């Protein structure tokens, strides 16, 4: 008995079923699943209602957990800490940071979730970022998913991190996302990253536009308008 429930939160990721199975196998524990919930803020709040423990592990639908990760070694959150984030590897550009990483979240904090484009940045209390790597964020499951990852992340980095990341670090990460990459659908992630930076400038004149980063239909339409033919032809 670890004392922590585990939840995978997936939406439309093609390999989510396989990654859910892997998560259960590596952790040696049942992993609850929320899939296809409309609205990121709503999905996170629902996650707080499907667990039976006040602190629980949360994995995205594109998270590939490392085989060496040990659930029994996870320590509870300290008082005043709402979330702990383990780092994840980006398979396309080599970055290793909290993006797409595994999280330990306090359920009571999720029930008090505030407003932020990067939804979990609105948790009350402190967020604890640790150096340990828990796995890989498999963002390149399709051309669209690779593009969306680059677009959303670089738009938020260019706007200014809601976690308080300094400008130099944000600029270094944008440079890595936009410079290029290796691996399946890497070119779509790079295109998305560059377009995300441009979108941040566009949305600076219309702050409500930033909320579109959490609108799946809007994101998919933007992708298909620019890249559908390229995605089909390869």
C-alpha positions as a LaTeX table, in Angstrom:
\begin{tabular}{lrrr}
\hline
Residue & $x$ (\AA) & $y$ (\AA) & $z$ (\AA) \\
\hline
Unk1 & 0.00 & 0.00 & 0.00 \\
Unk2 & 1.64 & 3.24 & $-1.17$ \\
Unk3 & $-0.89$ & 5.70 & 0.15 \\
Unk4 & $-1.27$ & 7.38 & $-3.26$ \\
Unk5 & $-3.87$ & 6.86 & $-5.96$ \\
Unk6 & $-2.67$ & 7.26 & $-9.55$ \\
Unk7 & $-4.63$ & 8.85 & $-12.42$ \\
Unk8 & $-3.91$ & 9.13 & $-16.12$ \\
Unk9 & $-5.56$ & 12.13 & $-17.75$ \\
Unk10 & $-5.83$ & 11.61 & $-21.51$ \\
Unk11 & $-7.78$ & 13.35 & $-24.23$ \\
Unk12 & $-7.10$ & 12.11 & $-27.77$ \\
Unk13 & $-3.54$ & 10.79 & $-27.68$ \\
Unk14 & $-3.23$ & 7.81 & $-30.07$ \\
Unk15 & $-1.03$ & 5.75 & $-27.72$ \\
Unk16 & $-2.76$ & 6.60 & $-24.44$ \\
Unk17 & $-4.14$ & 3.07 & $-23.97$ \\
Unk18 & $-0.67$ & 1.54 & $-24.34$ \\
Unk19 & 0.90 & 4.11 & $-22.03$ \\
Unk20 & $-1.83$ & 3.51 & $-19.44$ \\
Unk21 & $-1.03$ & $-0.20$ & $-19.50$ \\
Unk22 & 2.70 & 0.57 & $-19.16$ \\
Unk23 & 2.04 & 2.91 & $-16.25$ \\
Unk24 & 0.17 & 0.19 & $-14.35$ \\
Unk25 & 2.86 & $-2.38$ & $-15.08$ \\
Unk26 & 5.80 & $-0.20$ & $-14.00$ \\
Unk27 & 4.07 & 1.13 & $-10.87$ \\
Unk28 & 2.58 & $-2.24$ & $-9.95$ \\
Unk29 & $-0.63$ & $-0.43$ & $-9.10$ \\
Unk30 & $-4.06$ & 0.19 & $-10.59$ \\
Unk31 & $-4.13$ & 3.50 & $-12.48$ \\
Unk32 & $-7.47$ & 5.27 & $-12.77$ \\
Unk33 & $-8.29$ & 6.91 & $-16.09$ \\
Unk34 & $-10.10$ & 10.05 & $-17.21$ \\
Unk35 & $-10.37$ & 10.29 & $-20.98$ \\
Unk36 & $-11.83$ & 12.81 & $-23.40$ \\
Unk37 & $-13.05$ & 15.33 & $-20.83$ \\
Unk38 & $-13.83$ & 18.68 & $-22.45$ \\
Unk39 & $-12.02$ & 21.57 & $-20.79$ \\
Unk40 & $-8.64$ & 21.20 & $-19.09$ \\
Unk41 & $-9.71$ & 22.94 & $-15.90$ \\
Unk42 & $-12.77$ & 20.69 & $-15.67$ \\
Unk43 & $-10.64$ & 17.60 & $-16.32$ \\
Unk44 & $-8.24$ & 18.43 & $-13.50$ \\
Unk45 & $-11.09$ & 19.13 & $-11.12$ \\
Unk46 & $-12.71$ & 15.81 & $-12.03$ \\
Unk47 & $-9.42$ & 14.06 & $-11.34$ \\
Unk48 & $-9.70$ & 15.27 & $-7.76$ \\
Unk49 & $-13.08$ & 13.56 & $-7.49$ \\
Unk50 & $-12.13$ & 10.10 & $-8.79$ \\
Unk51 & $-9.36$ & 9.52 & $-6.23$ \\
Unk52 & $-9.65$ & 8.31 & $-2.66$ \\
Unk53 & $-6.40$ & 9.81 & $-1.35$ \\
Unk54 & $-5.78$ & 13.50 & $-0.71$ \\
Unk55 & $-2.44$ & 13.29 & $-2.54$ \\
Unk56 & $-2.31$ & 11.46 & $-5.86$ \\
Unk57 & $-0.02$ & 10.96 & $-8.83$ \\
Unk58 & $-1.16$ & 12.41 & $-12.15$ \\
Unk59 & 0.21 & 11.41 & $-15.57$ \\
Unk60 & $-0.69$ & 12.85 & $-18.96$ \\
Unk61 & $-1.85$ & 10.67 & $-21.86$ \\
Unk62 & 1.53 & 11.06 & $-23.58$ \\
Unk63 & 3.71 & 10.25 & $-20.56$ \\
Unk64 & 6.05 & 7.25 & $-20.85$ \\
Unk65 & 7.08 & 6.35 & $-17.33$ \\
Unk66 & 10.68 & 5.23 & $-16.77$ \\
Unk67 & 10.95 & 1.58 & $-15.78$ \\
Unk68 & 13.18 & 2.51 & $-12.82$ \\
Unk69 & 10.58 & 4.82 & $-11.24$ \\
Unk70 & 9.53 & 3.43 & $-7.85$ \\
Unk71 & 6.11 & 4.33 & $-6.49$ \\
Unk72 & 7.02 & 3.15 & $-3.01$ \\
Unk73 & 9.85 & 5.72 & $-2.88$ \\
Unk74 & 7.50 & 8.70 & $-3.39$ \\
Unk75 & 7.36 & 10.85 & $-0.25$ \\
Unk76 & 4.23 & 12.84 & 0.69 \\
Unk77 & 4.08 & 16.57 & $-0.04$ \\
Unk78 & 5.26 & 18.88 & 2.70 \\
Unk79 & 2.86 & 21.33 & 4.31 \\
Unk80 & 2.24 & 24.31 & 2.04 \\
Unk81 & 3.19 & 22.40 & $-1.13$ \\
Unk82 & 0.30 & 21.75 & $-3.53$ \\
Unk83 & 2.18 & 19.92 & $-6.29$ \\
Unk84 & 5.49 & 18.20 & $-6.96$ \\
Unk85 & 6.70 & 17.90 & $-10.56$ \\
Unk86 & 9.21 & 15.34 & $-11.78$ \\
Unk87 & 11.09 & 16.19 & $-14.95$ \\
Unk88 & 10.50 & 14.49 & $-18.31$ \\
Unk89 & 12.65 & 14.10 & $-21.41$ \\
Unk90 & 11.51 & 15.64 & $-24.67$ \\
Unk91 & 12.40 & 13.03 & $-27.34$ \\
Unk92 & 12.65 & 15.57 & $-30.18$ \\
Unk93 & 14.85 & 18.37 & $-28.87$ \\
Unk94 & 16.61 & 16.87 & $-25.86$ \\
Unk95 & 15.14 & 19.26 & $-23.29$ \\
Unk96 & 14.62 & 17.86 & $-19.79$ \\
Unk97 & 12.35 & 19.86 & $-17.49$ \\
Unk98 & 8.91 & 19.83 & $-15.91$ \\
Unk99 & 7.01 & 19.97 & $-19.21$ \\
Unk100 & 4.95 & 16.78 & $-19.51$ \\
Unk101 & 6.36 & 15.40 & $-16.28$ \\
Unk102 & 4.73 & 13.25 & $-13.63$ \\
Unk103 & 2.99 & 15.14 & $-10.83$ \\
Unk104 & 2.01 & 14.51 & $-7.23$ \\
Unk105 & $-0.96$ & 16.78 & $-6.46$ \\
Unk106 & $-2.94$ & 17.59 & $-3.37$ \\
Unk107 & $-6.63$ & 16.93 & $-4.08$ \\
Unk108 & $-7.77$ & 19.69 & $-1.74$ \\
Unk109 & $-5.67$ & 22.20 & $-3.73$ \\
Unk110 & $-7.27$ & 21.14 & $-7.03$ \\
Unk111 & $-10.66$ & 21.88 & $-5.54$ \\
Unk112 & $-9.45$ & 25.49 & $-5.07$ \\
Unk113 & $-7.99$ & 25.79 & $-8.57$ \\
Unk114 & $-7.81$ & 29.39 & $-9.78$ \\
Unk115 & $-7.57$ & 30.84 & $-13.29$ \\
Unk116 & $-4.47$ & 30.48 & $-15.47$ \\
Unk117 & $-3.82$ & 29.50 & $-19.08$ \\
Unk118 & $-1.27$ & 26.95 & $-17.85$ \\
Unk119 & $-4.02$ & 25.51 & $-15.67$ \\
Unk120 & $-2.03$ & 23.95 & $-12.83$ \\
Unk121 & $-0.07$ & 27.16 & $-12.32$ \\
Unk122 & $-3.24$ & 28.41 & $-10.58$ \\
Unk123 & $-3.02$ & 25.94 & $-7.71$ \\
Unk124 & $-2.88$ & 27.56 & $-4.28$ \\
Unk125 & 0.30 & 26.95 & $-2.35$ \\
Unk126 & 3.80 & 26.18 & $-3.61$ \\
Unk127 & 4.86 & 23.99 & $-6.53$ \\
Unk128 & 7.95 & 21.88 & $-5.95$ \\
Unk129 & 10.09 & 21.17 & $-9.02$ \\
Unk130 & 12.62 & 18.38 & $-8.47$ \\
Unk131 & 15.58 & 17.24 & $-10.56$ \\
Unk132 & 14.62 & 13.57 & $-10.74$ \\
Unk133 & 13.48 & 12.37 & $-14.17$ \\
Unk134 & 10.35 & 10.21 & $-14.14$ \\
Unk135 & 10.07 & 9.44 & $-17.85$ \\
Unk136 & 9.59 & 10.81 & $-21.36$ \\
Unk137 & 6.85 & 13.03 & $-22.75$ \\
Unk138 & 5.86 & 11.31 & $-26.00$ \\
Unk139 & 4.51 & 14.44 & $-27.68$ \\
Unk140 & 5.07 & 13.14 & $-31.21$ \\
Unk141 & 2.28 & 10.58 & $-31.44$ \\
Unk142 & 0.99 & 12.26 & $-34.62$ \\
Unk143 & 1.79 & 15.37 & $-36.68$ \\
Unk144 & $-1.01$ & 17.25 & $-34.91$ \\
Unk145 & 0.08 & 16.27 & $-31.40$ \\
Unk146 & 3.69 & 17.27 & $-32.11$ \\
Unk147 & 2.55 & 20.62 & $-33.52$ \\
Unk148 & 0.17 & 21.26 & $-30.63$ \\
Unk149 & 2.88 & 20.56 & $-28.05$ \\
Unk150 & 5.27 & 23.04 & $-29.63$ \\
Unk151 & 2.58 & 25.64 & $-30.21$ \\
Unk152 & 1.11 & 25.65 & $-26.70$ \\
Unk153 & 4.39 & 25.42 & $-24.82$ \\
Unk154 & 6.21 & 28.14 & $-26.77$ \\
Unk155 & 3.20 & 30.45 & $-26.71$ \\
Unk156 & 3.15 & 30.19 & $-22.92$ \\
Unk157 & 6.93 & 30.56 & $-22.61$ \\
Unk158 & 6.94 & 33.60 & $-24.89$ \\
Unk159 & 4.09 & 35.20 & $-22.98$ \\
Unk160 & 5.88 & 34.67 & $-19.67$ \\
Unk161 & 5.82 & 31.55 & $-17.54$ \\
Unk162 & 2.98 & 31.46 & $-15.01$ \\
Unk163 & 5.29 & 29.43 & $-12.75$ \\
Unk164 & 7.71 & 32.34 & $-12.40$ \\
Unk165 & 10.46 & 31.00 & $-14.67$ \\
Unk166 & 13.02 & 33.72 & $-15.40$ \\
Unk167 & 13.20 & 35.25 & $-18.88$ \\
Unk168 & 16.64 & 33.83 & $-19.66$ \\
Unk169 & 15.58 & 30.26 & $-18.96$ \\
Unk170 & 12.37 & 30.72 & $-20.96$ \\
Unk171 & 14.35 & 32.10 & $-23.90$ \\
Unk172 & 16.73 & 29.13 & $-23.81$ \\
Unk173 & 13.82 & 26.70 & $-23.94$ \\
Unk174 & 12.13 & 28.57 & $-26.78$ \\
Unk175 & 15.44 & 28.48 & $-28.68$ \\
Unk176 & 15.65 & 24.69 & $-28.24$ \\
Unk177 & 12.04 & 24.13 & $-29.33$ \\
Unk178 & 12.33 & 26.35 & $-32.41$ \\
Unk179 & 15.86 & 25.41 & $-33.56$ \\
Unk180 & 15.02 & 21.95 & $-34.86$ \\
Unk181 & 14.77 & 18.40 & $-33.66$ \\
Unk182 & 15.19 & 14.75 & $-34.49$ \\
Unk183 & 12.61 & 12.00 & $-34.47$ \\
Unk184 & 9.19 & 11.26 & $-35.89$ \\
Unk185 & 7.15 & 14.40 & $-36.67$ \\
Unk186 & 9.90 & 16.65 & $-35.29$ \\
Unk187 & 9.28 & 19.19 & $-38.06$ \\
Unk188 & 5.71 & 19.67 & $-36.87$ \\
Unk189 & 6.85 & 20.39 & $-33.31$ \\
Unk190 & 9.30 & 22.98 & $-34.64$ \\
Unk191 & 6.63 & 24.60 & $-36.81$ \\
Unk192 & 4.24 & 24.66 & $-33.87$ \\
Unk193 & 6.89 & 26.20 & $-31.61$ \\
Unk194 & 7.65 & 28.99 & $-34.07$ \\
Unk195 & 3.97 & 29.66 & $-34.65$ \\
Unk196 & 3.39 & 29.67 & $-30.89$ \\
Unk197 & 5.93 & 32.45 & $-30.42$ \\
Unk198 & 4.19 & 34.48 & $-33.13$ \\
Unk199 & 0.82 & 33.75 & $-31.53$ \\
Unk200 & 2.07 & 35.13 & $-28.19$ \\
Unk201 & 2.79 & 38.45 & $-29.89$ \\
Unk202 & $-0.61$ & 38.39 & $-31.56$ \\
Unk203 & $-2.41$ & 37.56 & $-28.31$ \\
Unk204 & $-0.56$ & 40.30 & $-26.40$ \\
Unk205 & $-2.97$ & 42.71 & $-28.12$ \\
Unk206 & $-5.97$ & 40.51 & $-27.27$ \\
Unk207 & $-5.44$ & 38.78 & $-23.90$ \\
Unk208 & $-8.64$ & 36.70 & $-24.19$ \\
Unk209 & $-7.09$ & 35.01 & $-27.22$ \\
Unk210 & $-4.69$ & 33.16 & $-24.92$ \\
Unk211 & $-7.58$ & 31.10 & $-23.58$ \\
Unk212 & $-7.75$ & 29.43 & $-27.02$ \\
Unk213 & $-4.64$ & 27.48 & $-26.04$ \\
Unk214 & $-6.98$ & 25.27 & $-24.00$ \\
Unk215 & $-9.61$ & 24.86 & $-26.74$ \\
Unk216 & $-9.01$ & 21.56 & $-28.61$ \\
Unk217 & $-11.33$ & 22.43 & $-31.51$ \\
Unk218 & $-9.64$ & 25.79 & $-32.07$ \\
Unk219 & $-6.18$ & 24.22 & $-31.92$ \\
Unk220 & $-7.09$ & 21.48 & $-34.37$ \\
Unk221 & $-8.61$ & 23.94 & $-36.81$ \\
Unk222 & $-5.52$ & 26.14 & $-36.64$ \\
Unk223 & $-3.31$ & 23.13 & $-37.33$ \\
Unk224 & $-5.36$ & 21.80 & $-40.24$ \\
Unk225 & $-5.61$ & 25.25 & $-41.84$ \\
Unk226 & $-1.82$ & 25.51 & $-41.97$ \\
Unk227 & $-0.54$ & 21.93 & $-42.10$ \\
Unk228 & $-3.22$ & 19.42 & $-43.11$ \\
Unk229 & $-1.84$ & 18.83 & $-46.59$ \\
Unk230 & 1.72 & 18.47 & $-45.27$ \\
Unk231 & 0.56 & 16.03 & $-42.59$ \\
Unk232 & $-1.17$ & 13.81 & $-45.13$ \\
Unk233 & 1.66 & 13.88 & $-47.65$ \\
Unk234 & 4.38 & 13.49 & $-45.04$ \\
\hline
\end{tabular}
